[in-house]
Short mmCIF file of C-alpha atoms in Angstrom, two decimals:
data_model
loop_
_atom_site.label_atom_id
_atom_site.label_comp_id
_atom_site.label_asym_id
_atom_site.label_seq_id
_atom_site.Cartn_x
_atom_site.Cartn_y
_atom_site.Cartn_z
CA MET G 891 1.01 41.71 -96.01
CA LYS G 892 1.06 42.83 -99.78
CA LEU G 893 -0.27 46.13 -100.91
CA LEU G 894 -1.44 47.44 -104.22
CA PHE G 895 -1.95 50.98 -105.27
CA ASP G 896 -3.26 52.84 -108.48
CA LEU G 897 -0.49 55.48 -108.89
CA ASN G 898 -2.51 57.96 -111.04
CA SER G 899 -3.13 60.51 -108.22
CA LEU G 900 0.72 60.91 -108.09
CA ARG G 901 0.87 62.50 -111.53
CA PRO G 902 2.13 65.89 -111.66
CA PRO G 903 1.05 68.75 -110.70
CA ARG G 904 0.55 66.78 -107.43
CA SER G 905 -2.64 67.71 -105.64
CA GLY G 906 -3.78 67.18 -102.18
CA ILE G 907 -4.87 63.77 -102.82
CA GLY G 908 -1.47 63.26 -104.38
CA TYR G 909 0.29 64.20 -101.32
CA TYR G 910 -1.98 62.07 -99.27
CA THR G 911 -1.12 59.06 -101.28
CA GLN G 912 2.55 60.00 -101.22
CA HIS G 913 2.75 60.33 -97.43
CA LEU G 914 0.84 57.12 -96.84
CA LEU G 915 3.05 55.16 -99.23
CA GLU G 916 6.38 56.49 -97.82
CA GLY G 917 5.11 55.51 -94.23
CA LEU G 918 3.88 52.16 -95.28
CA SER G 919 7.17 51.38 -96.92
CA ALA G 920 8.95 51.63 -93.75
CA LEU G 921 6.83 49.18 -91.69
CA PRO G 922 8.14 45.70 -91.02
CA ASP G 923 4.95 43.82 -91.52
CA VAL G 924 4.40 45.11 -95.12
CA ASP G 925 6.13 42.43 -97.30
CA ASP G 926 5.60 44.05 -100.52
CA ILE G 927 4.18 47.32 -101.83
CA ALA G 928 3.48 47.80 -105.69
CA GLY G 929 1.59 50.13 -107.91
CA TRP G 930 0.43 50.54 -111.41
CA ALA G 931 -0.36 53.26 -113.98
CA ALA G 932 -1.95 52.36 -117.25
CA ASP G 933 -0.49 48.98 -118.18
CA ARG G 934 2.72 49.57 -116.34
CA ARG G 935 3.65 47.99 -112.93
CA PHE G 936 5.89 49.72 -110.54
CA TYR G 937 8.08 47.87 -107.87
CA GLY G 938 11.07 48.65 -105.85
CA GLU G 939 13.30 51.55 -106.83
CA GLU G 940 10.83 52.90 -109.63
CA PHE G 941 8.03 52.71 -107.34
CA ASP G 942 10.06 54.81 -104.73
CA ALA G 943 10.91 57.37 -107.35
CA VAL G 944 7.44 57.72 -108.50
CA VAL G 945 6.27 58.32 -104.87
CA ARG G 946 9.14 60.85 -104.25
CA GLY G 947 8.38 62.76 -107.37
CA GLU G 948 11.69 61.89 -108.97
CA MET G 949 10.02 60.08 -111.78
CA ASP G 950 7.24 61.76 -113.85
CA LEU G 951 4.42 59.33 -114.48
CA TRP G 952 3.70 61.15 -117.82
CA LYS G 953 7.22 60.37 -119.07
CA ALA G 954 7.36 56.81 -117.70
CA ILE G 955 4.38 55.93 -119.62
CA PRO G 956 4.93 56.83 -123.18
CA PRO G 957 1.80 57.90 -125.27
CA SER G 958 0.16 54.93 -126.85
CA SER G 959 0.46 54.40 -130.67
CA GLU G 960 -3.31 53.60 -130.54
CA LYS G 961 -4.79 57.05 -131.66
CA PRO G 962 -7.58 57.24 -129.21
CA VAL G 963 -5.30 56.78 -126.04
CA GLY G 964 -2.57 58.86 -127.54
CA LEU G 965 -5.03 61.80 -127.95
CA ILE G 966 -6.31 61.37 -124.37
CA ASN G 967 -2.75 61.55 -123.17
CA ARG G 968 -1.93 64.56 -125.18
CA LEU G 969 -5.21 66.36 -123.65
CA LYS G 970 -4.20 65.20 -120.11
CA ASN G 971 -4.65 68.85 -118.70
CA TRP G 972 -8.19 69.29 -119.99
CA PRO G 973 -10.65 68.60 -117.08
CA ALA G 974 -13.35 67.33 -119.31
CA ILE G 975 -11.17 64.50 -120.54
CA GLN G 976 -10.20 63.18 -117.12
CA PRO G 977 -12.92 60.64 -116.58
CA LEU G 978 -12.25 59.23 -120.12
CA ARG G 979 -8.56 58.95 -119.46
CA THR G 980 -9.11 57.36 -116.21
CA ALA G 981 -11.51 54.81 -117.94
CA VAL G 982 -8.95 53.99 -120.69
CA HIS G 983 -6.01 53.54 -118.39
CA ARG G 984 -8.12 51.26 -116.14
CA ARG G 985 -9.06 49.16 -119.27
CA LYS G 986 -5.57 48.84 -120.07
CA SER G 987 -4.65 47.81 -116.37
CA LYS G 988 -7.16 44.87 -116.35
CA ASP G 989 -4.88 41.93 -116.69
CA LEU G 990 -2.21 43.34 -114.12
CA ARG G 991 -4.86 43.91 -111.67
CA ARG G 992 -6.16 40.28 -112.25
CA ASP G 993 -2.57 39.16 -111.46
CA PHE G 994 -2.10 41.17 -108.26
CA ALA G 995 -5.39 39.74 -106.97
CA ARG G 996 -4.34 36.24 -107.54
CA SER G 997 -1.09 36.88 -105.73
CA GLY G 998 -2.99 37.99 -102.62
CA TYR G 999 -2.31 41.79 -102.67
CA ILE G 1000 -4.70 44.18 -100.86
CA TYR G 1001 -5.80 46.98 -103.12
CA HIS G 1002 -6.12 50.47 -101.67
CA GLU G 1003 -7.67 53.13 -103.82
CA THR G 1004 -6.72 56.43 -102.40
CA ASN G 1005 -8.84 58.54 -104.84
CA PHE G 1006 -12.57 57.75 -104.49
CA ILE G 1007 -13.14 55.42 -107.40
CA ALA G 1008 -11.80 51.94 -107.26
CA SER G 1009 -11.00 49.88 -110.30
CA ARG G 1010 -12.53 46.45 -110.47
CA TYR G 1011 -10.51 44.06 -108.28
CA LYS G 1012 -11.15 40.29 -107.36
CA GLY G 1013 -9.29 40.86 -103.89
CA PRO G 1014 -9.67 42.84 -100.55
CA THR G 1015 -10.37 46.37 -101.44
CA VAL G 1016 -10.06 49.72 -99.40
CA VAL G 1017 -11.32 52.96 -100.72
CA THR G 1018 -10.53 56.39 -99.20
CA VAL G 1019 -13.36 58.93 -99.68
CA HIS G 1020 -12.08 62.49 -98.81
CA ASP G 1021 -15.56 64.34 -99.16
CA VAL G 1022 -18.82 64.14 -100.80
CA SER G 1023 -19.40 67.76 -101.53
CA HIS G 1024 -20.53 67.14 -105.06
CA VAL G 1025 -23.86 65.87 -103.68
CA PRO G 1026 -25.09 68.77 -101.51
CA HIS G 1027 -22.97 71.34 -103.49
CA PRO G 1028 -22.55 70.27 -107.05
CA GLU G 1029 -21.98 74.02 -107.97
CA PHE G 1030 -18.52 73.61 -106.19
CA GLN G 1031 -17.03 71.19 -108.88
CA ALA G 1032 -16.91 70.94 -112.65
CA ARG G 1033 -20.02 69.33 -114.09
CA VAL G 1034 -18.02 66.45 -115.65
CA THR G 1035 -16.58 65.67 -112.06
CA VAL G 1036 -19.95 65.69 -110.61
CA GLU G 1037 -21.24 63.33 -113.13
CA TYR G 1038 -18.36 61.03 -112.95
CA LEU G 1039 -18.70 60.80 -109.08
CA ASN G 1040 -22.49 60.35 -109.26
CA ARG G 1041 -21.94 57.55 -111.67
CA HIS G 1042 -19.14 55.57 -110.25
CA LEU G 1043 -18.94 56.23 -106.40
CA PRO G 1044 -21.89 54.21 -105.46
CA GLY G 1045 -20.28 50.96 -107.05
CA SER G 1046 -16.80 51.85 -105.43
CA LEU G 1047 -18.58 52.04 -102.15
CA LYS G 1048 -20.11 48.77 -102.56
CA GLN G 1049 -16.96 46.92 -103.93
CA ALA G 1050 -14.87 48.09 -100.96
CA GLN G 1051 -14.72 45.81 -97.69
CA VAL G 1052 -13.68 48.95 -95.77
CA ILE G 1053 -13.91 52.79 -96.58
CA ILE G 1054 -11.55 55.21 -95.13
CA ALA G 1055 -13.07 58.68 -94.38
CA ASP G 1056 -10.81 61.68 -93.75
CA SER G 1057 -13.05 62.87 -90.72
CA LEU G 1058 -15.97 61.98 -88.76
CA TYR G 1059 -17.95 64.57 -90.56
CA THR G 1060 -17.26 62.71 -93.98
CA LYS G 1061 -18.13 59.41 -92.33
CA LYS G 1062 -21.48 61.01 -91.08
CA ASP G 1063 -22.10 62.22 -95.12
CA LEU G 1064 -21.51 58.65 -96.18
CA VAL G 1065 -23.78 56.96 -93.90
CA GLU G 1066 -26.57 59.56 -94.39
CA ILE G 1067 -26.27 60.16 -98.08
CA TYR G 1068 -25.15 56.80 -99.42
CA ARG G 1069 -26.60 54.49 -96.67
CA VAL G 1070 -23.27 52.87 -96.30
CA PRO G 1071 -23.26 50.79 -93.07
CA GLU G 1072 -21.68 52.70 -90.22
CA GLN G 1073 -19.30 50.07 -89.22
CA LYS G 1074 -17.90 49.80 -92.70
CA VAL G 1075 -16.38 53.44 -92.55
CA VAL G 1076 -13.30 54.08 -90.47
CA PRO G 1077 -12.42 57.85 -90.03
CA ILE G 1078 -8.69 58.34 -90.07
CA HIS G 1079 -7.59 62.04 -89.87
CA LEU G 1080 -4.69 63.37 -92.07
CA GLY G 1081 -1.54 64.43 -90.92
CA VAL G 1082 0.79 67.54 -91.09
CA GLU G 1083 4.07 67.41 -92.86
CA ALA G 1084 7.11 68.10 -90.53
CA SER G 1085 8.13 70.72 -92.95
CA PHE G 1086 5.26 73.08 -91.80
CA ARG G 1087 6.61 74.50 -88.68
CA PRO G 1088 7.72 77.92 -87.30
CA TYR G 1089 10.82 79.40 -89.20
CA PRO G 1090 13.18 81.97 -87.97
CA ASN G 1091 12.93 85.42 -89.72
CA GLU G 1092 16.21 85.16 -91.55
CA VAL G 1093 15.24 81.92 -93.29
CA CYS G 1094 11.81 83.57 -94.56
CA LEU G 1095 13.26 87.00 -95.26
CA PRO G 1096 14.21 86.08 -98.96
CA VAL G 1097 10.76 85.03 -100.00
CA LEU G 1098 9.18 87.94 -98.17
CA GLU G 1099 11.36 90.60 -99.83
CA ALA G 1100 10.60 89.03 -103.21
CA LEU G 1101 6.95 89.71 -102.91
CA GLY G 1102 7.29 93.08 -100.74
CA LEU G 1103 6.01 91.65 -97.60
CA LYS G 1104 6.91 91.86 -94.03
CA ARG G 1105 7.14 89.28 -91.28
CA GLY G 1106 3.87 89.27 -89.34
CA GLY G 1107 2.50 91.78 -91.79
CA PHE G 1108 -0.01 90.15 -93.95
CA VAL G 1109 -3.24 88.00 -93.89
CA LEU G 1110 -2.46 84.74 -95.92
CA SER G 1111 -5.16 82.49 -97.62
CA VAL G 1112 -3.70 79.44 -99.64
CA CYS G 1113 -6.06 77.22 -101.72
CA THR G 1114 -7.05 76.55 -105.33
CA LEU G 1115 -9.16 79.43 -106.46
CA GLN G 1116 -12.54 77.72 -106.56
CA PRO G 1117 -15.91 78.50 -105.34
CA ARG G 1118 -16.19 76.41 -102.23
CA LYS G 1119 -13.04 78.25 -100.70
CA ASN G 1120 -15.34 81.26 -100.30
CA LEU G 1121 -12.74 83.75 -101.51
CA PRO G 1122 -15.27 86.39 -102.82
CA ARG G 1123 -16.66 86.77 -99.12
CA LEU G 1124 -13.12 86.83 -97.69
CA VAL G 1125 -12.16 89.75 -100.04
CA GLN G 1126 -15.38 91.63 -99.33
CA ALA G 1127 -14.81 91.20 -95.62
CA PHE G 1128 -10.99 92.37 -95.96
CA ALA G 1129 -12.39 95.41 -97.93
CA LYS G 1130 -14.43 96.28 -94.86
CA LEU G 1131 -11.26 96.67 -92.67
CA PRO G 1132 -10.18 100.26 -91.67
CA ALA G 1133 -7.74 101.53 -94.42
CA ASP G 1134 -4.85 101.62 -92.19
CA MET G 1135 -5.38 98.08 -91.28
CA ARG G 1136 -5.47 96.92 -94.89
CA GLN G 1137 -2.26 98.83 -95.69
CA THR G 1138 -0.40 97.33 -92.66
CA PHE G 1139 -1.89 93.77 -93.27
CA PRO G 1140 -2.32 93.42 -96.98
CA LEU G 1141 -4.28 90.32 -98.14
CA VAL G 1142 -2.32 87.70 -99.72
CA LEU G 1143 -3.86 85.05 -101.98
CA ILE G 1144 -1.98 81.97 -103.13
CA GLY G 1145 -3.07 79.08 -105.21
CA ALA G 1146 -3.47 77.68 -108.53
CA ASP G 1147 -6.20 79.04 -110.78
CA GLY G 1148 -9.31 77.14 -110.53
CA TRP G 1149 -12.69 78.01 -111.99
CA GLN G 1150 -15.82 80.48 -111.69
CA ASN G 1151 -13.38 83.27 -110.55
CA SER G 1152 -14.69 86.22 -112.47
CA GLU G 1153 -16.37 87.52 -109.26
CA LEU G 1154 -13.29 87.11 -107.22
CA LEU G 1155 -11.05 88.92 -109.75
CA THR G 1156 -13.51 91.76 -110.03
CA LEU G 1157 -13.72 92.13 -106.28
CA ILE G 1158 -10.00 92.09 -105.70
CA GLU G 1159 -8.80 94.37 -108.48
CA PRO G 1160 -9.23 97.67 -106.56
CA LEU G 1161 -7.27 96.10 -103.51
CA LEU G 1162 -4.48 94.89 -106.15
CA GLU G 1163 -4.26 98.50 -107.51
CA SER G 1164 -4.09 100.11 -103.97
CA ARG G 1165 -1.40 97.37 -102.99
CA GLU G 1166 -3.69 96.20 -100.27
CA ALA G 1167 -3.65 92.75 -101.72
CA VAL G 1168 -1.28 90.47 -103.60
CA MET G 1169 -1.82 87.44 -105.77
CA PRO G 1170 1.53 85.89 -106.83
CA GLY G 1171 -0.26 82.65 -108.22
CA TYR G 1172 1.10 79.26 -107.48
CA LEU G 1173 4.27 79.14 -105.50
CA ARG G 1174 6.70 76.27 -105.00
CA ARG G 1175 6.41 74.43 -101.77
CA ASP G 1176 9.61 75.67 -100.03
CA ASP G 1177 8.54 79.41 -100.56
CA LEU G 1178 5.06 78.46 -99.37
CA LEU G 1179 6.36 77.14 -95.91
CA LYS G 1180 7.94 80.41 -95.40
CA LEU G 1181 4.91 82.31 -95.97
CA PHE G 1182 2.86 80.26 -93.74
CA ALA G 1183 5.25 80.79 -90.98
CA SER G 1184 5.30 84.70 -91.55
CA ALA G 1185 1.66 85.41 -91.75
CA ALA G 1186 -0.15 87.63 -89.05
CA VAL G 1187 -3.25 85.59 -89.67
CA PHE G 1188 -4.20 82.70 -91.76
CA ALA G 1189 -7.69 83.03 -93.24
CA TYR G 1190 -9.74 79.99 -94.62
CA PRO G 1191 -13.49 80.49 -94.44
CA SER G 1192 -14.07 77.66 -96.56
CA LEU G 1193 -17.60 76.59 -97.12
CA TYR G 1194 -17.17 72.79 -97.19
CA GLU G 1195 -14.20 70.54 -96.43
CA GLY G 1196 -13.79 66.78 -96.05
CA PHE G 1197 -10.73 67.76 -93.76
CA GLY G 1198 -9.31 71.12 -94.21
CA LEU G 1199 -5.64 70.43 -94.25
CA PRO G 1200 -4.48 74.07 -94.99
CA VAL G 1201 -5.94 74.88 -91.62
CA ALA G 1202 -3.76 72.24 -89.62
CA GLU G 1203 -0.71 73.17 -91.78
CA ALA G 1204 -1.17 76.89 -90.71
CA MET G 1205 -1.45 75.89 -87.07
CA ALA G 1206 1.71 73.87 -87.35
CA SER G 1207 3.34 76.75 -88.74
CA GLY G 1208 2.79 78.90 -85.69
CA VAL G 1209 0.08 81.15 -87.12
CA PRO G 1210 -3.27 82.06 -85.72
CA VAL G 1211 -6.15 80.96 -87.77
CA LEU G 1212 -9.50 82.36 -88.85
CA THR G 1213 -11.73 79.70 -90.33
CA SER G 1214 -15.42 78.75 -90.78
CA ASN G 1215 -17.65 76.73 -88.31
CA LEU G 1216 -18.81 74.44 -91.19
CA THR G 1217 -18.42 70.91 -91.93
CA SER G 1218 -15.36 69.00 -90.82
CA ILE G 1219 -13.40 72.16 -89.98
CA PRO G 1220 -14.32 72.54 -86.21
CA GLU G 1221 -13.29 68.77 -85.99
CA VAL G 1222 -9.84 69.65 -87.23
CA CYS G 1223 -9.36 72.72 -85.20
CA ALA G 1224 -10.67 71.43 -82.00
CA GLY G 1225 -11.05 74.90 -80.69
CA ALA G 1226 -7.63 76.04 -81.59
CA ALA G 1227 -8.86 78.75 -84.20
CA LEU G 1228 -11.29 81.65 -84.45
CA GLU G 1229 -14.36 80.07 -86.13
CA VAL G 1230 -16.79 82.53 -87.95
CA ASP G 1231 -20.04 82.06 -89.97
CA ALA G 1232 -18.59 81.72 -93.52
CA TYR G 1233 -21.61 82.88 -95.17
CA SER G 1234 -21.58 86.20 -93.34
CA VAL G 1235 -19.22 88.88 -94.78
CA GLU G 1236 -19.70 90.84 -91.64
CA ASP G 1237 -18.82 87.97 -89.31
CA ILE G 1238 -15.64 87.22 -91.31
CA ALA G 1239 -14.75 91.01 -91.35
CA SER G 1240 -15.43 91.23 -87.54
CA GLY G 1241 -13.09 88.10 -87.04
CA LEU G 1242 -10.21 89.59 -89.06
CA GLN G 1243 -10.42 92.75 -87.29
CA ARG G 1244 -10.51 91.21 -83.71
CA LEU G 1245 -7.42 89.05 -84.61
CA LEU G 1246 -5.48 91.78 -86.18
CA SER G 1247 -5.91 94.09 -83.31
CA ASP G 1248 -5.54 91.75 -80.40
CA SER G 1249 -1.99 90.25 -80.06
CA THR G 1250 -3.00 88.50 -76.84
CA LEU G 1251 -5.76 86.49 -78.79
CA ARG G 1252 -3.28 85.87 -81.48
CA ASP G 1253 -0.64 84.44 -79.14
CA GLN G 1254 -3.09 82.30 -77.50
CA LEU G 1255 -4.31 80.63 -80.72
CA VAL G 1256 -0.71 80.29 -81.76
CA GLN G 1257 -0.12 77.99 -78.82
CA LYS G 1258 -3.40 76.35 -79.06
CA GLY G 1259 -2.66 75.68 -82.70
CA LEU G 1260 0.84 74.17 -82.34
CA ARG G 1261 -0.53 71.75 -79.71
CA ARG G 1262 -3.49 70.56 -81.96
CA ALA G 1263 -1.31 70.21 -84.88
CA ALA G 1264 1.06 68.07 -83.04
CA GLU G 1265 -1.67 65.61 -82.62
CA LEU G 1266 -2.03 65.39 -86.42
CA THR G 1267 0.65 63.39 -87.63
CA TRP G 1268 1.06 61.01 -90.87
CA GLU G 1269 2.72 58.32 -88.47
CA SER G 1270 -0.57 58.30 -86.89
CA THR G 1271 -2.36 58.16 -90.21
CA VAL G 1272 -0.31 55.32 -91.44
CA ALA G 1273 -0.58 53.35 -88.40
CA GLN G 1274 -4.28 53.64 -88.27
CA THR G 1275 -4.46 52.79 -92.14
CA CYS G 1276 -2.25 49.60 -91.60
CA SER G 1277 -4.74 48.49 -88.94
CA VAL G 1278 -7.51 48.52 -91.70
CA TYR G 1279 -5.35 46.36 -93.90
CA ARG G 1280 -4.63 43.89 -90.97
CA SER G 1281 -8.44 43.55 -90.36
CA LEU G 1282 -8.79 42.16 -94.01
CA ILE G 1283 -6.06 39.52 -93.73
#
């Protein structure tokens, strides 16, 4: 079979959808029944070694596609990091790729759009939808993103022969909200990178010392700082813990700056001043792996997830997890985490205190989490996705 991908989600900085695309492409490239795999960005095609370099992150797509001499396109490229320009940039690049998509369709390629909105394609089309949070919770995303998804997602769902959803929960949302035929949606769980695993203390020590932390001596939360991650309630809950517990297990918030964070920053400021909280910002991936493996508790009381990959990554790292009982998260945890009411500050605080004071419970959740995470592999994700392609041949 011959497969085609839009590579725009691999542009730096690579996000969760970018990593999903990367792991999928790496796995598919190794399968014997994949005859060819290609991609495009703007009006440039990528095959062979160049394709592999883009997937691995060794070739920067921004540099591989020089800014157009055409003034509007050049301006859009220069404003690439401005959120409001993203839908316009996507539309321009898709217009530029019209001819090459036609050629790929004539050559019998199956097109898989890994990032919600498919370009027009006169051939078999698969679309991955990671969640539909923009419908029940438009406040969780930038207005321009919500408008873009509302305008284009229905057509993308209609165009696709098969829709892949990250979870049974997302499948349910697609069927109920968009009236997609149930048999058209295939739920395929995401996988956990093998690099998320328990690490010995000596390997983690340099990262911990740089941040002034101790092994097993902090509560960790990793996410983009945005409303649906529920960080204000997490901070309020942490502040309710006894003072000696807060000092022994400071709260560490790691993630790129998002939006609507004024309340979070106001709430956490006293904890930062007393050194009961640390906000190091965005960390390189290798350092992040060591922090995952060193935390006493991973706290992730998110209000909405299409899957909730950080929860699975924490379990694979050998860390007990406190998370919410909402949306897809219980499906991912499968009983291997302490679930709380994410809308209740008191319930989050009670869960944190229980985990931090009960080493037996922490040990039990670690073992359950490791077993559950071992079931979530990218090999399985790739194999199930390849079965979708075969169904279209």
